[in-house]
Amino acid sequence: MNSNGHIHDNGSGFEPILLILFTLVIVIYIAAVVISSRRYKKWPLYRTFFWILGTICAASAISGPIANRAHMDFTAHMVGHLLLGMIAPILLVLAAPITLALRTLDVPSARRLSQVLKSRPLRILSNPITASVLNIGGLWLLYTTGLFGVMHQDALLHALVHFHVFIVGYLFTASMIYMDPTPHRFSFMFRSIVFTISLAGHDILSKYIFAHPPSGVTKEQAENGGMLMYYAGDAIDVTLICILCYQWFKATHPKGTLAL
Amino acid sequence: MDFKPRNQKDQSISELRYTYSARNLWSGFLFGIGLVAFIDEAIFHQLLHWHHFYDKSTSNIGLVSDGLFHALSWFATVGSLFMFADLRRRKGLWLKRWIGGVLLGAGSFQLYDGIIQHKLMRLHQIRYNVAILPYDLIWNIAATIMILIGITLVIQTRRSLLKTKEDARNEQ
């Protein structure tokens, strides 16, 4: 009871800052849409919708009722994990924020941004293999070592783990489906193979959690959380597979000169 | 799988089928694997609760094989249907060969599941606390029948394929 109260205090301390941050993220995006739509073609409305929805998903995972329950309830933790690490990243990637930024910024700034995108660190990070290892490997580290238990004692570590889950979730999604300009592209075949292997890694981990509860989680909770991770993860992964295959399908249109 | 732009009007259906015969087979095969994996999961795991995805908490290899297979089956299902759409788009769909591929894929996966996963690795059984032999027999015999019909369809389409090729050569 005591330790729960302690964590809750820390959580509510962060909450106003997070709320301002998320509102700001949405406001900046909408402002960019308005500014750039004056100069160029109208920015599609569904992208703005995806951006707002994605931000809300991420926000609801780290503050509010789900986040509060996640400290005691492993299933709620897993709901938060799915929202933060999988659903929010897909929605935000579909909102094509980098394209919007390049459209909105003045030419020198846009050039600088594309320089950053082309840089070596980003080339390494956006490689599907690196992104998968950071994403799935990070989850293995979290749930199979003592990290999960330690995380709930330390507010800073807790925030850091959540930040990691979100950032690598975005990185992973962006490395698999190219919605934004991507300087270092990989073939559909290569991305499909890496994607399948990391999907398997996610499946195996969720079954592993089912059989071996993480530190401080009861057997029953681990079974429920593992099953949720398995089936809900599947639903989201299938969405991602459909988008990837659809892009592939479009790219290999017979009227083109070369397919695949 | 590169596409050579040609005058589509000049190509008869059999020529298109010939061009895409392998793709018809692969698309069907992958869809067959995905279909059986889906039926197995949806009906036996989730609706009937006959067995679960993880019945043996000691076999780590079984866990890895299951995870990889699950991931592959999802990708196979979605990918094969996009291949199907692609074949239709190119007017190269050959339904008979595609169905042959489906039966071949479905049967092969079911037989793999029935022999390797159920019996050799003993990962899970079809059902528990009942005489398992009838279930095993039905499962594996059904798989064998699917494979046999699949092979028949593939051989039949292959014959007409070779005939088309020969006709084309005689015309020249």
Coordinates of C-alpha atoms in Angstrom, one line a residue:
Chain A
M1 CA 0.0 0.0 0.0
N2 CA 2.8 2.3 1.0
S3 CA 4.9 1.7 -2.1
N4 CA 1.8 2.1 -4.3
G5 CA 1.1 5.5 -2.8
H6 CA 4.7 6.5 -3.3
I7 CA 4.6 5.6 -7.0
H8 CA 1.2 7.3 -7.5
D9 CA 2.6 10.5 -6.1
N10 CA 5.4 10.4 -8.6
G11 CA 3.0 9.6 -11.4
S12 CA 0.7 12.5 -10.6
G13 CA 3.8 14.8 -10.4
F14 CA 4.6 14.0 -14.0
E15 CA 1.0 14.2 -15.2
P16 CA 0.5 18.0 -15.8
I17 CA 3.8 18.2 -17.7
L18 CA 2.8 15.3 -19.9
L19 CA -0.6 16.7 -20.5
I20 CA 1.0 20.0 -21.7
L21 CA 3.5 18.1 -23.8
F22 CA 0.8 16.0 -25.6
T23 CA -1.4 19.0 -26.2
L24 CA 1.6 20.9 -27.6
V25 CA 2.4 18.0 -30.0
I26 CA -1.2 18.1 -31.4
V27 CA -1.2 21.9 -31.6
I28 CA 2.1 22.0 -33.5
Y29 CA 0.9 19.3 -36.0
I30 CA -2.3 21.2 -36.7
A31 CA -0.5 24.5 -37.0
A32 CA 1.9 22.9 -39.5
V33 CA -1.1 21.5 -41.5
V34 CA -2.7 24.9 -41.7
I35 CA 0.5 26.7 -42.7
S36 CA 1.6 24.2 -45.3
S37 CA -1.9 23.8 -46.8
R38 CA -1.8 27.4 -47.7
R39 CA 1.2 27.0 -49.9
Y40 CA 0.8 23.4 -51.2
K41 CA -1.9 20.8 -51.8
K42 CA -4.3 20.3 -48.9
W43 CA -3.0 18.0 -46.3
P44 CA -5.3 14.9 -46.1
L45 CA -7.6 15.1 -43.1
Y46 CA -7.2 11.4 -42.1
R47 CA -3.6 12.1 -41.4
T48 CA -4.5 14.8 -38.8
F49 CA -7.0 12.4 -37.4
F50 CA -4.4 9.6 -37.1
W51 CA -2.0 12.0 -35.4
I52 CA -4.5 13.1 -32.8
L53 CA -5.6 9.5 -32.2
G54 CA -2.1 8.3 -31.9
T55 CA -1.2 11.0 -29.4
I56 CA -4.2 10.2 -27.3
C57 CA -3.3 6.4 -27.4
A58 CA 0.3 7.2 -26.1
A59 CA -1.1 9.7 -23.5
S60 CA -3.6 7.2 -22.2
A61 CA -0.8 4.6 -21.7
I62 CA 1.3 6.8 -19.4
S63 CA -1.3 8.9 -17.5
G64 CA -4.9 8.4 -16.5
P65 CA -6.8 5.3 -15.3
I66 CA -5.0 2.7 -17.4
A67 CA -1.6 3.9 -16.2
N68 CA -2.7 4.0 -12.6
R69 CA -4.1 0.5 -12.7
A70 CA -1.0 -0.8 -14.5
H71 CA 1.0 -0.6 -11.3
M72 CA -1.1 -3.3 -9.7
D73 CA -2.6 -5.1 -12.6
F74 CA -0.4 -6.8 -15.2
T75 CA -3.3 -7.0 -17.7
A76 CA -3.7 -3.2 -17.5
H77 CA 0.1 -2.9 -17.9
M78 CA -0.2 -4.9 -21.1
V79 CA -3.0 -2.8 -22.4
G80 CA -0.8 0.3 -21.8
H81 CA 2.1 -1.5 -23.5
L82 CA 0.0 -2.3 -26.6
L83 CA -1.2 1.3 -26.8
L84 CA 2.2 2.9 -26.3
G85 CA 4.5 0.5 -28.2
M86 CA 2.2 -0.7 -31.0
I87 CA -1.0 1.2 -31.7
A88 CA 0.3 4.8 -31.1
P89 CA 3.4 4.2 -33.3
I90 CA 1.3 2.9 -36.3
L91 CA -1.1 5.8 -36.1
L92 CA 1.8 8.3 -35.8
V93 CA 3.7 6.8 -38.7
L94 CA 0.5 6.9 -40.8
A95 CA 0.3 10.6 -40.0
A96 CA 3.6 11.1 -41.9
P97 CA 5.0 13.8 -39.6
I98 CA 8.4 14.1 -41.4
T99 CA 6.7 14.8 -44.7
L100 CA 4.6 17.4 -43.0
A101 CA 7.7 19.0 -41.4
L102 CA 9.6 19.1 -44.7
R103 CA 6.6 20.8 -46.3
T104 CA 6.2 23.3 -43.6
L105 CA 9.8 24.3 -42.8
D106 CA 11.6 26.9 -44.8
V107 CA 14.2 25.5 -47.3
P108 CA 17.4 25.8 -45.2
S109 CA 15.7 24.2 -42.2
A110 CA 14.1 21.5 -44.4
R111 CA 17.6 20.8 -45.8
R112 CA 19.0 20.5 -42.4
L113 CA 16.3 18.0 -41.4
S114 CA 17.0 15.9 -44.5
Q115 CA 20.7 16.0 -43.6
V116 CA 19.9 14.6 -40.2
L117 CA 17.7 11.9 -41.8
K118 CA 20.5 10.9 -44.1
S119 CA 23.1 10.9 -41.3
R120 CA 24.9 7.7 -40.3
P121 CA 23.4 7.3 -36.9
L122 CA 19.9 7.4 -38.4
R123 CA 20.9 5.1 -41.1
I124 CA 21.9 2.5 -38.5
L125 CA 18.9 3.1 -36.4
S126 CA 16.4 2.9 -39.2
N127 CA 17.8 -0.4 -40.4
P128 CA 15.0 -3.0 -39.9
I129 CA 17.3 -5.3 -38.1
T130 CA 18.5 -2.7 -35.6
A131 CA 15.0 -1.4 -35.0
S132 CA 13.8 -5.0 -34.4
V133 CA 16.5 -5.8 -32.0
L134 CA 15.9 -2.6 -30.0
N135 CA 12.2 -3.2 -30.0
I136 CA 11.8 -6.9 -29.4
G137 CA 15.1 -7.3 -27.5
G138 CA 14.1 -4.4 -25.2
L139 CA 10.9 -6.3 -24.4
W140 CA 12.7 -9.5 -23.7
L141 CA 15.1 -7.6 -21.3
L142 CA 12.1 -6.0 -19.6
Y143 CA 10.1 -9.1 -19.0
T144 CA 12.7 -11.9 -18.5
T145 CA 15.1 -10.1 -16.2
G146 CA 14.4 -8.4 -12.8
L147 CA 14.0 -5.0 -14.7
F148 CA 10.2 -5.2 -14.6
G149 CA 10.3 -5.4 -10.7
V150 CA 12.9 -2.7 -10.4
M151 CA 11.1 -0.4 -12.7
H152 CA 8.2 -0.2 -10.3
Q153 CA 10.4 1.0 -7.5
D154 CA 12.1 3.8 -9.5
A155 CA 10.1 6.5 -11.1
L156 CA 12.8 7.7 -13.3
L157 CA 13.5 4.2 -14.6
H158 CA 9.8 3.7 -15.1
A159 CA 9.6 6.8 -17.3
L160 CA 12.7 5.8 -19.2
V161 CA 11.4 2.3 -20.0
H162 CA 8.1 3.8 -21.2
F163 CA 10.0 6.3 -23.4
H164 CA 12.1 3.5 -24.8
V165 CA 9.0 1.3 -25.6
F166 CA 7.4 4.2 -27.4
I167 CA 10.4 5.4 -29.4
V168 CA 11.5 2.0 -30.6
G169 CA 7.9 1.2 -31.4
Y170 CA 7.9 4.2 -33.7
L171 CA 11.3 3.3 -35.1
F172 CA 10.3 -0.2 -35.8
T173 CA 7.0 0.7 -37.5
A174 CA 8.8 3.4 -39.5
S175 CA 11.5 1.0 -40.6
M176 CA 8.9 -1.5 -41.9
I177 CA 6.3 0.7 -43.6
Y178 CA 7.7 3.8 -45.5
M179 CA 5.2 6.6 -45.2
D180 CA 7.7 9.4 -44.9
P181 CA 10.8 10.1 -47.1
T182 CA 13.2 7.4 -46.2
P183 CA 16.8 7.9 -47.5
H184 CA 18.0 4.4 -46.7
R185 CA 15.4 2.0 -48.2
F186 CA 15.3 -1.7 -48.0
S187 CA 13.5 -4.1 -50.3
F188 CA 10.0 -5.4 -49.5
M189 CA 11.4 -8.9 -49.3
F190 CA 14.1 -8.0 -46.8
R191 CA 11.6 -6.0 -44.6
S192 CA 9.1 -8.9 -44.8
I193 CA 11.7 -11.4 -43.6
V194 CA 12.9 -9.2 -40.7
F195 CA 9.3 -8.4 -39.8
T196 CA 8.3 -12.1 -39.7
I197 CA 11.3 -12.9 -37.4
S198 CA 10.5 -10.1 -35.0
L199 CA 6.8 -11.0 -35.0
A200 CA 7.9 -14.5 -34.0
G201 CA 10.0 -13.0 -31.3
H202 CA 7.0 -11.2 -30.0
D203 CA 4.9 -14.3 -30.0
I204 CA 7.5 -16.4 -28.3
L205 CA 7.9 -13.7 -25.6
S206 CA 4.2 -13.6 -24.9
K207 CA 4.1 -17.4 -24.5
Y208 CA 7.2 -17.2 -22.3
I209 CA 5.4 -14.6 -20.1
F210 CA 2.4 -17.0 -20.0
A211 CA 4.6 -19.7 -18.6
H212 CA 7.1 -17.7 -16.6
P213 CA 5.6 -14.7 -14.8
P214 CA 7.8 -11.6 -14.6
S215 CA 9.1 -10.6 -11.2
G216 CA 6.3 -9.5 -8.9
V217 CA 3.5 -10.8 -11.1
T218 CA 1.2 -13.6 -10.1
K219 CA 0.7 -16.7 -12.3
E220 CA -2.9 -15.8 -13.2
Q221 CA -2.1 -12.2 -14.1
A222 CA 0.9 -13.4 -16.2
E223 CA -1.4 -15.8 -18.1
N224 CA -4.0 -13.1 -18.8
G225 CA -1.3 -10.5 -19.7
G226 CA 0.5 -13.0 -21.9
M227 CA -2.6 -14.0 -23.8
L228 CA -3.6 -10.4 -24.3
M229 CA -0.1 -9.6 -25.6
Y230 CA -0.3 -12.6 -28.0
Y231 CA -3.8 -12.0 -29.5
A232 CA -3.9 -8.2 -29.4
G233 CA -0.3 -8.1 -30.7
D234 CA -1.5 -10.4 -33.5
A235 CA -4.3 -8.1 -34.5
I236 CA -2.0 -5.1 -34.6
D237 CA 0.7 -7.0 -36.5
V238 CA -1.8 -8.1 -39.1
T239 CA -2.7 -4.5 -39.7
L240 CA 1.0 -3.8 -40.2
I241 CA 1.4 -6.8 -42.6
C242 CA -1.6 -5.6 -44.6
I243 CA -0.1 -2.1 -45.0
L244 CA 3.3 -3.5 -46.0
C245 CA 1.7 -5.9 -48.5
Y246 CA -0.5 -3.2 -49.9
Q247 CA 2.5 -1.0 -50.5
W248 CA 4.2 -3.9 -52.1
F249 CA 1.1 -4.6 -54.2
K250 CA 1.0 -1.0 -55.4
A251 CA 4.7 -0.8 -56.1
T252 CA 4.5 -3.9 -58.4
H253 CA 1.8 -2.5 -60.5
P254 CA 2.0 -4.1 -64.0
K255 CA 2.3 -0.7 -65.7
G256 CA 5.7 -0.1 -64.0
T257 CA 8.9 -1.2 -65.7
L258 CA 10.3 -3.4 -62.9
A259 CA 8.5 -5.2 -60.1
L260 CA 9.7 -6.2 -56.6
Chain B
M1 CA 9.4 -12.0 -60.1
D2 CA 10.1 -9.2 -62.6
F3 CA 7.5 -8.0 -64.9
K4 CA 8.3 -7.6 -68.6
P5 CA 6.0 -5.1 -70.2
R6 CA 4.4 -6.7 -73.2
N7 CA 1.4 -6.1 -75.3
Q8 CA -1.2 -7.7 -73.2
K9 CA -3.8 -8.0 -76.0
D10 CA -1.5 -10.4 -77.8
Q11 CA -1.2 -12.7 -75.0
S12 CA -3.8 -15.5 -74.8
I13 CA -5.0 -16.7 -71.4
S14 CA -2.9 -19.8 -71.6
E15 CA 0.2 -17.8 -72.2
L16 CA -0.6 -15.7 -69.2
R17 CA -1.2 -18.8 -67.1
Y18 CA 2.1 -20.1 -68.3
T19 CA 3.9 -16.9 -67.3
Y20 CA 2.3 -17.0 -63.8
S21 CA 2.0 -20.7 -63.2
A22 CA 4.5 -20.8 -60.4
R23 CA 3.0 -17.7 -58.8
N24 CA -0.4 -19.3 -58.9
L25 CA 0.9 -22.4 -57.1
W26 CA 2.9 -20.4 -54.5
S27 CA 0.0 -18.1 -53.7
G28 CA -2.3 -21.1 -53.1
F29 CA 0.3 -23.0 -51.1
L30 CA 0.9 -20.0 -48.7
F31 CA -2.8 -19.4 -48.4
G32 CA -3.4 -23.1 -47.5
I33 CA -0.8 -22.9 -44.7
G34 CA -2.4 -19.8 -43.3
L35 CA -5.9 -21.2 -43.6
V36 CA -5.2 -24.4 -41.6
A37 CA -3.2 -22.4 -39.0
F38 CA -6.1 -20.1 -38.6
I39 CA -8.7 -22.9 -38.4
D40 CA -6.5 -24.7 -35.8
E41 CA -6.2 -21.5 -33.7
A42 CA -9.7 -20.2 -34.0
I43 CA -11.6 -23.4 -33.6
F44 CA -9.5 -25.7 -31.5
H45 CA -7.7 -23.2 -29.3
Q46 CA -10.3 -20.4 -28.8
L47 CA -13.8 -21.9 -29.4
L48 CA -13.5 -25.5 -28.3
H49 CA -10.5 -25.0 -25.9
W50 CA -9.3 -28.5 -26.8
H51 CA -5.7 -27.5 -26.5
H52 CA -3.8 -24.2 -26.0
F53 CA -0.9 -22.6 -27.6
Y54 CA 1.4 -23.7 -24.9
D55 CA 0.8 -27.1 -23.3
K56 CA 4.3 -28.1 -22.3
S57 CA 6.2 -25.6 -20.3
T58 CA 9.5 -27.3 -20.6
S59 CA 10.1 -27.5 -24.3
N60 CA 11.8 -24.3 -25.3
I61 CA 12.4 -25.5 -28.9
G62 CA 8.7 -26.1 -29.3
L63 CA 8.0 -22.6 -28.1
V64 CA 10.3 -21.1 -30.7
S65 CA 9.0 -23.3 -33.5
D66 CA 5.5 -22.4 -32.7
G67 CA 6.2 -18.7 -32.6
L68 CA 8.0 -18.7 -35.9
F69 CA 5.3 -20.8 -37.5
H70 CA 2.6 -18.5 -36.2
A71 CA 4.4 -15.4 -37.6
L72 CA 4.9 -17.1 -40.9
S73 CA 1.3 -18.2 -41.1
W74 CA 0.0 -14.7 -40.7
F75 CA 2.4 -13.3 -43.3
A76 CA 1.5 -16.2 -45.6
T77 CA -2.3 -15.5 -45.3
V78 CA -2.1 -11.8 -46.0
G79 CA 0.7 -12.0 -48.6
S80 CA -0.9 -14.9 -50.5
L81 CA -4.1 -12.9 -50.8
F82 CA -2.3 -9.9 -52.2
M83 CA -0.6 -12.3 -54.6
F84 CA -4.0 -13.5 -55.6
A85 CA -5.2 -9.9 -56.2
D86 CA -2.0 -9.4 -58.2
L87 CA -2.7 -12.4 -60.4
R88 CA -6.2 -11.2 -61.1
R89 CA -4.8 -7.7 -61.9
R90 CA -2.5 -9.3 -64.5
K91 CA -5.3 -11.6 -65.8
G92 CA -3.0 -14.5 -64.9
L93 CA -5.1 -16.2 -62.3
W94 CA -5.4 -20.0 -62.8
L95 CA -8.0 -21.0 -60.2
K96 CA -7.5 -24.8 -60.6
R97 CA -3.7 -24.5 -60.0
W98 CA -4.3 -22.1 -57.2
I99 CA -6.7 -24.5 -55.4
G100 CA -4.2 -27.3 -56.0
G101 CA -1.7 -25.1 -54.2
V102 CA -4.1 -24.4 -51.3
L103 CA -4.8 -28.1 -50.8
L104 CA -1.1 -28.9 -51.0
G105 CA -0.2 -26.2 -48.5
A106 CA -3.0 -27.0 -46.1
G107 CA -2.3 -30.7 -46.2
S108 CA 1.4 -30.3 -45.7
F109 CA 1.0 -28.1 -42.7
Q110 CA -1.6 -30.3 -41.2
L111 CA 0.6 -33.4 -41.6
Y112 CA 3.6 -31.5 -40.2
D113 CA 1.5 -30.5 -37.2
G114 CA 0.0 -34.0 -36.8
I115 CA 3.3 -35.9 -37.1
I116 CA 6.1 -33.6 -36.0
Q117 CA 4.4 -31.3 -33.4
H118 CA 1.9 -33.7 -32.0
K119 CA 3.8 -37.0 -32.0
L120 CA 7.5 -36.4 -32.3
M121 CA 7.9 -33.2 -30.3
R122 CA 4.8 -34.0 -28.2
L123 CA 4.1 -30.2 -28.0
H124 CA 0.4 -30.6 -27.6
Q125 CA -2.3 -33.2 -28.5
I126 CA -5.5 -32.5 -30.4
R127 CA -7.5 -33.3 -27.3
Y128 CA -6.9 -34.4 -23.7
N129 CA -8.5 -37.1 -21.5
V130 CA -10.0 -39.0 -24.4
A131 CA -8.8 -41.9 -26.6
I132 CA -6.6 -39.9 -28.9
L133 CA -6.2 -42.4 -31.7
P134 CA -9.4 -41.6 -33.7
Y135 CA -8.6 -37.9 -33.5
D136 CA -5.0 -38.5 -34.7
L137 CA -6.2 -40.7 -37.5
I138 CA -8.8 -38.2 -38.8
W139 CA -6.4 -35.3 -38.6
N140 CA -3.6 -37.1 -40.5
I141 CA -5.8 -38.9 -43.0
A142 CA -7.6 -35.7 -43.8
A143 CA -4.2 -34.1 -44.3
T144 CA -3.1 -36.9 -46.6
I145 CA -6.2 -36.7 -48.7
M146 CA -5.7 -32.9 -49.2
I147 CA -2.1 -33.5 -50.3
L148 CA -3.2 -36.2 -52.8
I149 CA -6.0 -34.1 -54.3
G150 CA -3.6 -31.1 -54.4
I151 CA -0.9 -33.1 -56.2
T152 CA -3.5 -34.4 -58.7
L153 CA -4.6 -30.8 -59.5
V154 CA -1.0 -29.6 -59.8
I155 CA -0.1 -32.4 -62.1
Q156 CA -3.2 -31.9 -64.3
T157 CA -2.5 -28.2 -64.7
R158 CA 1.2 -28.9 -65.3
R159 CA 0.2 -31.3 -68.2
S160 CA -1.9 -28.6 -69.9
L161 CA 0.9 -26.2 -69.2
L162 CA 3.4 -28.4 -71.1
K163 CA 0.8 -28.9 -73.9
T164 CA 0.5 -25.1 -74.3
K165 CA 4.2 -24.8 -74.5
E166 CA 4.4 -27.6 -77.1
D167 CA 1.6 -26.0 -79.2
A168 CA 3.5 -22.7 -79.1
R169 CA 6.6 -24.4 -80.3
N170 CA 4.8 -26.2 -83.2
E171 CA 3.3 -23.0 -84.4
Q172 CA 6.6 -21.4 -84.8

